[in-house]
CSV table of C-alpha atoms in Angstrom, one decimal:
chain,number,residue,atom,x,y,z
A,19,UNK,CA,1.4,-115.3,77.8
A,20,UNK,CA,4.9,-115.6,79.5
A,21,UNK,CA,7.0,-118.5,78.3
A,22,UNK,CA,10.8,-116.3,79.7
A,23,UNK,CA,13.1,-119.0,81.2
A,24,UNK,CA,12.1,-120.0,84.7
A,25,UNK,CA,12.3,-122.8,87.1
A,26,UNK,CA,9.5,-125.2,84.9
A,27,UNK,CA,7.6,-127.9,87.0
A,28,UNK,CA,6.6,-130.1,84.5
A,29,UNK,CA,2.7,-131.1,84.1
A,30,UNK,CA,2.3,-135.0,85.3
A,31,UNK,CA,-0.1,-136.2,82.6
A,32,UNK,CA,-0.6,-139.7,84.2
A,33,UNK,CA,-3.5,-137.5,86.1
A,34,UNK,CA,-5.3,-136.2,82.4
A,35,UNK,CA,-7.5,-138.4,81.2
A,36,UNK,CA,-6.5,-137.5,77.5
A,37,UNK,CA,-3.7,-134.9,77.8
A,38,UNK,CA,-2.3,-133.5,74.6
A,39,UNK,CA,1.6,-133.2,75.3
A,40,UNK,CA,5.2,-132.8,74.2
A,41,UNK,CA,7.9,-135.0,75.6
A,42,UNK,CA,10.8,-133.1,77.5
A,43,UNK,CA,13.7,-132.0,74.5
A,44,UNK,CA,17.0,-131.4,74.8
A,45,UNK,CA,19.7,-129.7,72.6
A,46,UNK,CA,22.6,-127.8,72.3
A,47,UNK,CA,22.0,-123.3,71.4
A,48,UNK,CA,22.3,-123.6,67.8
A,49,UNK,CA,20.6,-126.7,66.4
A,50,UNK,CA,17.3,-127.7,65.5
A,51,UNK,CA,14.6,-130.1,67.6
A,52,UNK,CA,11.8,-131.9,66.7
A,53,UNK,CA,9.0,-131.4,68.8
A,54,UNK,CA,6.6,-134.4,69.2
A,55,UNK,CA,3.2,-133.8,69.6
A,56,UNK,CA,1.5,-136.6,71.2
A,57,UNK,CA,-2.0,-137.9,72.8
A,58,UNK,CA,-2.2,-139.5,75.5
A,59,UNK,CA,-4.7,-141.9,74.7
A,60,UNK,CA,-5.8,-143.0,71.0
A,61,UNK,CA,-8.7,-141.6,69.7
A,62,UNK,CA,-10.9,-141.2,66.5
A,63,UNK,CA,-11.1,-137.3,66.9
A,64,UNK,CA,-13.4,-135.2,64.5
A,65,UNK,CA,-11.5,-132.0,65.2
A,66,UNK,CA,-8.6,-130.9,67.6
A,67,UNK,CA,-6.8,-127.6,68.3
A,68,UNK,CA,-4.0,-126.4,70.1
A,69,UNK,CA,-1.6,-123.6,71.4
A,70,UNK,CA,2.1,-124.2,71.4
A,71,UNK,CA,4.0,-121.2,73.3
A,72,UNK,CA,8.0,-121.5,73.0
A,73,UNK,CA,10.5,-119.9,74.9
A,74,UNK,CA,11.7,-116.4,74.3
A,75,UNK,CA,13.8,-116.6,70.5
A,76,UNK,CA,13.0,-119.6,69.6
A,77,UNK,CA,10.7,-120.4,66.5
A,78,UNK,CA,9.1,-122.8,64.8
A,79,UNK,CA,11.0,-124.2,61.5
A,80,UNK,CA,9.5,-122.9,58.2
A,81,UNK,CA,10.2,-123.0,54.6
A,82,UNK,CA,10.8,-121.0,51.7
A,83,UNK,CA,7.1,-120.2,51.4
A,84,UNK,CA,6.9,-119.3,54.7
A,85,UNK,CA,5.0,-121.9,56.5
A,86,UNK,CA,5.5,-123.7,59.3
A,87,UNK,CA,7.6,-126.9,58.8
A,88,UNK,CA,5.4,-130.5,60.5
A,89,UNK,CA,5.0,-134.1,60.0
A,90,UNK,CA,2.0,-135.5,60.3
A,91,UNK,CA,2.2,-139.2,62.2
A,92,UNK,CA,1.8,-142.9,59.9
A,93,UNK,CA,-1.1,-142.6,61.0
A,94,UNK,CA,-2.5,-139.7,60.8
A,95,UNK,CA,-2.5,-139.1,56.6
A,96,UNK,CA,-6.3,-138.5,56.3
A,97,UNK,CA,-6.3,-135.2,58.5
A,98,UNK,CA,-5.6,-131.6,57.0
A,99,UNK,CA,-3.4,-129.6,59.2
A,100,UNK,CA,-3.4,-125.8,59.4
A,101,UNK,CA,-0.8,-123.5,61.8
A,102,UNK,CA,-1.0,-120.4,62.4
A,103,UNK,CA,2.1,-118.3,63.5
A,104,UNK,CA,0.2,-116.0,66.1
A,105,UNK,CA,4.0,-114.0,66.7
A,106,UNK,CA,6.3,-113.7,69.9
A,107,UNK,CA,6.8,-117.7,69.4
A,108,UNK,CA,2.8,-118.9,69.6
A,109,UNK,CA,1.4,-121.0,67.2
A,110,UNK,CA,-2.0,-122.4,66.5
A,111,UNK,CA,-2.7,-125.5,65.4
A,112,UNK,CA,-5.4,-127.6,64.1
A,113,UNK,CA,-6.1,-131.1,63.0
A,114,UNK,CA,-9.1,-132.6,60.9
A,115,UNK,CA,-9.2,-135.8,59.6
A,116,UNK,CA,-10.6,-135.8,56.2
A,117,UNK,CA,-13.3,-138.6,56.8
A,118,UNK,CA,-14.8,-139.9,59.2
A,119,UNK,CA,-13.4,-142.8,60.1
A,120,UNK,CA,-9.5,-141.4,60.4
A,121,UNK,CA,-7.8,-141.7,63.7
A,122,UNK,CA,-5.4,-138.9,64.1
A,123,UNK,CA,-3.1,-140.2,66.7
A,124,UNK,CA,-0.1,-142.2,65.4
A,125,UNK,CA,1.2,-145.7,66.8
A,126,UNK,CA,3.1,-144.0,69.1
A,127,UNK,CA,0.2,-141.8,70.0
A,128,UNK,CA,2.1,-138.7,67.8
A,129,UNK,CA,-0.5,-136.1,66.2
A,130,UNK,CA,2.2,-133.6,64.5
A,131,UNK,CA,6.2,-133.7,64.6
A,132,UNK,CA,7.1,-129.7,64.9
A,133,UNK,CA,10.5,-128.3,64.6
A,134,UNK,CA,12.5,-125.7,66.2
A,135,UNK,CA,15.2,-123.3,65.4
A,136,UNK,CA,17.2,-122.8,68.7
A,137,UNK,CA,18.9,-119.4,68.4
A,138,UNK,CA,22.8,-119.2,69.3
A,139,UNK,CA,23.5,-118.5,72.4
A,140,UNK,CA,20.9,-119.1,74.0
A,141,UNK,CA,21.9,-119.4,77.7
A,142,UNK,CA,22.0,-123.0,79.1
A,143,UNK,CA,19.1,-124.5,81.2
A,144,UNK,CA,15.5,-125.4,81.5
A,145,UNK,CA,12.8,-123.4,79.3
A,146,UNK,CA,9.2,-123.8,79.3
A,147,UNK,CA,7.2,-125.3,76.5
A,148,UNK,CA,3.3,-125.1,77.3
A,149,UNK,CA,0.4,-126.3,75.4
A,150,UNK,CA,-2.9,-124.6,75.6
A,151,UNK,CA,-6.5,-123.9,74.5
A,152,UNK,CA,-6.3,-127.6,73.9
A,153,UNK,CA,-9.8,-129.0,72.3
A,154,UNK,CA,-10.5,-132.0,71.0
A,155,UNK,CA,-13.9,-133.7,70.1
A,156,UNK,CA,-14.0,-137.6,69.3
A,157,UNK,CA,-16.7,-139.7,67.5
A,158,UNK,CA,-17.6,-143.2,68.2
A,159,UNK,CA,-20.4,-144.3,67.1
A,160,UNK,CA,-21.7,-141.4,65.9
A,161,UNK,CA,-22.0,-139.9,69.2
A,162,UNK,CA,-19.6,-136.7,69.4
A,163,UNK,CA,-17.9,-136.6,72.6
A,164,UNK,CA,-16.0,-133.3,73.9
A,165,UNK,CA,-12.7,-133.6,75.9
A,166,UNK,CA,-11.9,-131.7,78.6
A,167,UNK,CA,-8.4,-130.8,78.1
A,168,UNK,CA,-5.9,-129.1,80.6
A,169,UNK,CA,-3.0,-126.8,79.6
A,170,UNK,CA,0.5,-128.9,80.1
A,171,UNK,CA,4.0,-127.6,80.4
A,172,UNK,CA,7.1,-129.6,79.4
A,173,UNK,CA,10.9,-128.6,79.4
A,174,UNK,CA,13.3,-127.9,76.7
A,175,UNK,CA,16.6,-128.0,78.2
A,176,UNK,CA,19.3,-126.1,76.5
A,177,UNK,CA,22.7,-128.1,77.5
A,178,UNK,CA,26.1,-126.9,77.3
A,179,UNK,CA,26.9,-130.6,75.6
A,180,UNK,CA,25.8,-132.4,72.9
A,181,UNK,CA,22.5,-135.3,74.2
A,182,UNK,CA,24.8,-138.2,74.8
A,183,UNK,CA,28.4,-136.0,75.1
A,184,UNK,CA,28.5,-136.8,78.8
A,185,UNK,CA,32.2,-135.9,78.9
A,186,UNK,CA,31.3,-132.8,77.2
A,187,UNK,CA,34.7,-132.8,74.1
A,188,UNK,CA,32.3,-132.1,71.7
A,189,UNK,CA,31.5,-135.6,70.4
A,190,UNK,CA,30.1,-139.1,71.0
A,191,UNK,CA,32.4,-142.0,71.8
A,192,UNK,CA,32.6,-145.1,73.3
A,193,UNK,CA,34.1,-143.1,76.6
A,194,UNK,CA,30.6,-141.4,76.9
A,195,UNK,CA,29.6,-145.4,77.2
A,196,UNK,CA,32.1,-146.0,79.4
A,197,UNK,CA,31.2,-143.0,81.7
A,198,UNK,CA,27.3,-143.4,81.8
A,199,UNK,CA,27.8,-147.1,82.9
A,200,UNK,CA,29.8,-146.3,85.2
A,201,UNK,CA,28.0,-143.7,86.7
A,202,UNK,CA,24.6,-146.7,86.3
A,203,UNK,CA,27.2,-148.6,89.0
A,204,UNK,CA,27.2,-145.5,91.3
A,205,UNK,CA,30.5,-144.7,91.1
A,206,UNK,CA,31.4,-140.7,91.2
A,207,UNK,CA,33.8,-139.3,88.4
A,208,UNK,CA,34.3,-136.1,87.4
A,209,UNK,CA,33.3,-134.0,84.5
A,210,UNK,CA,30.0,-136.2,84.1
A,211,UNK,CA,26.8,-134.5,82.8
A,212,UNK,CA,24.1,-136.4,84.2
A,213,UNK,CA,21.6,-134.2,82.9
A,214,UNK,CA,23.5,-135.0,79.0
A,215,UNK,CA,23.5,-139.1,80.0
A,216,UNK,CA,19.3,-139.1,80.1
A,217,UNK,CA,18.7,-140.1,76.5
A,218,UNK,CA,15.9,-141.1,77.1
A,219,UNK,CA,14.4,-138.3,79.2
A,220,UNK,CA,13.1,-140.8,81.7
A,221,UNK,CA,14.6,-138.6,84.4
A,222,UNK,CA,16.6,-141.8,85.2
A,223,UNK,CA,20.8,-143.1,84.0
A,224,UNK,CA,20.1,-146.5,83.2
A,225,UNK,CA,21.8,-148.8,80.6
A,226,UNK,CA,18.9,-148.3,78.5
A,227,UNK,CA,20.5,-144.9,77.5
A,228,UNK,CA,24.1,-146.5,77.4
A,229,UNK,CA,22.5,-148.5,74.5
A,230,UNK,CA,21.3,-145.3,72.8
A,231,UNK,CA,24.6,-143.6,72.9
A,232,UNK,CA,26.1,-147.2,71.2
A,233,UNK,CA,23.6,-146.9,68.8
A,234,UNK,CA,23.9,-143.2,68.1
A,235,UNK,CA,27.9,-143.9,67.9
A,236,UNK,CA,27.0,-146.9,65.4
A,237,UNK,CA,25.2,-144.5,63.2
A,238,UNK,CA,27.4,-142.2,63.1
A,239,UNK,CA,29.6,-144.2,61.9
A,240,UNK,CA,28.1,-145.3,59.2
A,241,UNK,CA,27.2,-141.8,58.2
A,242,UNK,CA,30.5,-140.9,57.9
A,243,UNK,CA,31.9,-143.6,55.4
């Protein structure tokens, strides 16, 4: 399984009709992400498994046992979760609700929260983060219905700057507002990361993530007195 850095073309899960996925990520070489792993549509599953295949040096976050660092979603407490660290950065996973009657997806449709270790320097760009061998069987009912799930590919973007450091001096301030809102107004200025301004990974600079940097600034902030 080859998960080197290449152009990625990202799977469109609107077509799946229950796609197990992770959101696009972005971070700096360095620092550690949190990997969202999310269904597409709730369910009451009696089992699920999954392959997560990262890009070349980076890992999955463990601890000092050794195992693989997760968070299981609010709502997914009555499951039992297992990985299994399969080497070259592929991991197994499986989920299995401890009764019956749990649903394993969270209210925001989150199974398991992973995280990765993202080596230093790493080059910048786009990586490929794929899920496979995804199976999942629900119960409703009592009947047991199988899902027929397709493999997905996402991005993790390595960025020379900081999410939200559009103006790229190594920390967020109300002139990274000032630069994304004016860049929303279609006005060109120089030494603006768009790719850094996408908070929200919509694909889209919109004043939705000029509120996110505010609110990342704000909370920063407060962290620091």
């Amino acid at each position: 399984m080859n998960v080197s850095f290449e152009d990625v073309d990202d799977t469109d899960i609107s077509v799946l009709e229950n796609a197990i996925y992770t959101e696009l990520a972005e971070c700096k070489a360095g620092a550690t992400i949190e990997l969202p792993v999310k269904l597409k549509n709730e369910l009451t599953p009696v089992g699920c498994t999954f392959t997560i295949a990262l890009p070349d040096g980076v890992r999955l976050e463990k601890d000092a046992d050794g195992d693989v660092v997760y968070e299981l979603a609010d709502r997914a407490r009555k499951q039992w979760a297992t990985l299994q660290d399969l080497g070259n950065g592929i991991y197994e996973c499986t989920l299995t609700p401890s009764t019956a009657a749990a649903t394993i997806a969270g209210s925001d449709g989150t199974l398991i929260t992973l995280r990765a270790l993202v080596p230093e320097g790493m080059a910048a760009g786009d990586y490929r983060l794929l899920l496979a061998n995804c199976k999942l069987q629900s119960k409703v009912d009592g009947a047991i219905t199988d899902h027929t799930l397709s493999n997905v590919t996402t991005r993790l973007t390595i960025s020379d700057h900081s999410l939200g450091d559009v103006d790229g001096d190594g920390r967020l301030s109300f002139t990274d507002v000032a630069m994304t809102i004016t860049n929303i107004l279609g006005r060109e200025q120089s030494g603006f990361d768009v790719n850094t301004a996408d908070m929200n990974g919509d694909g889209r600079v919109t004043i939705t993530d000029a509120v996110i940097i505010i609110n990342n600034i704000l909370k920063q902030g407060q962290a620091n007195e």
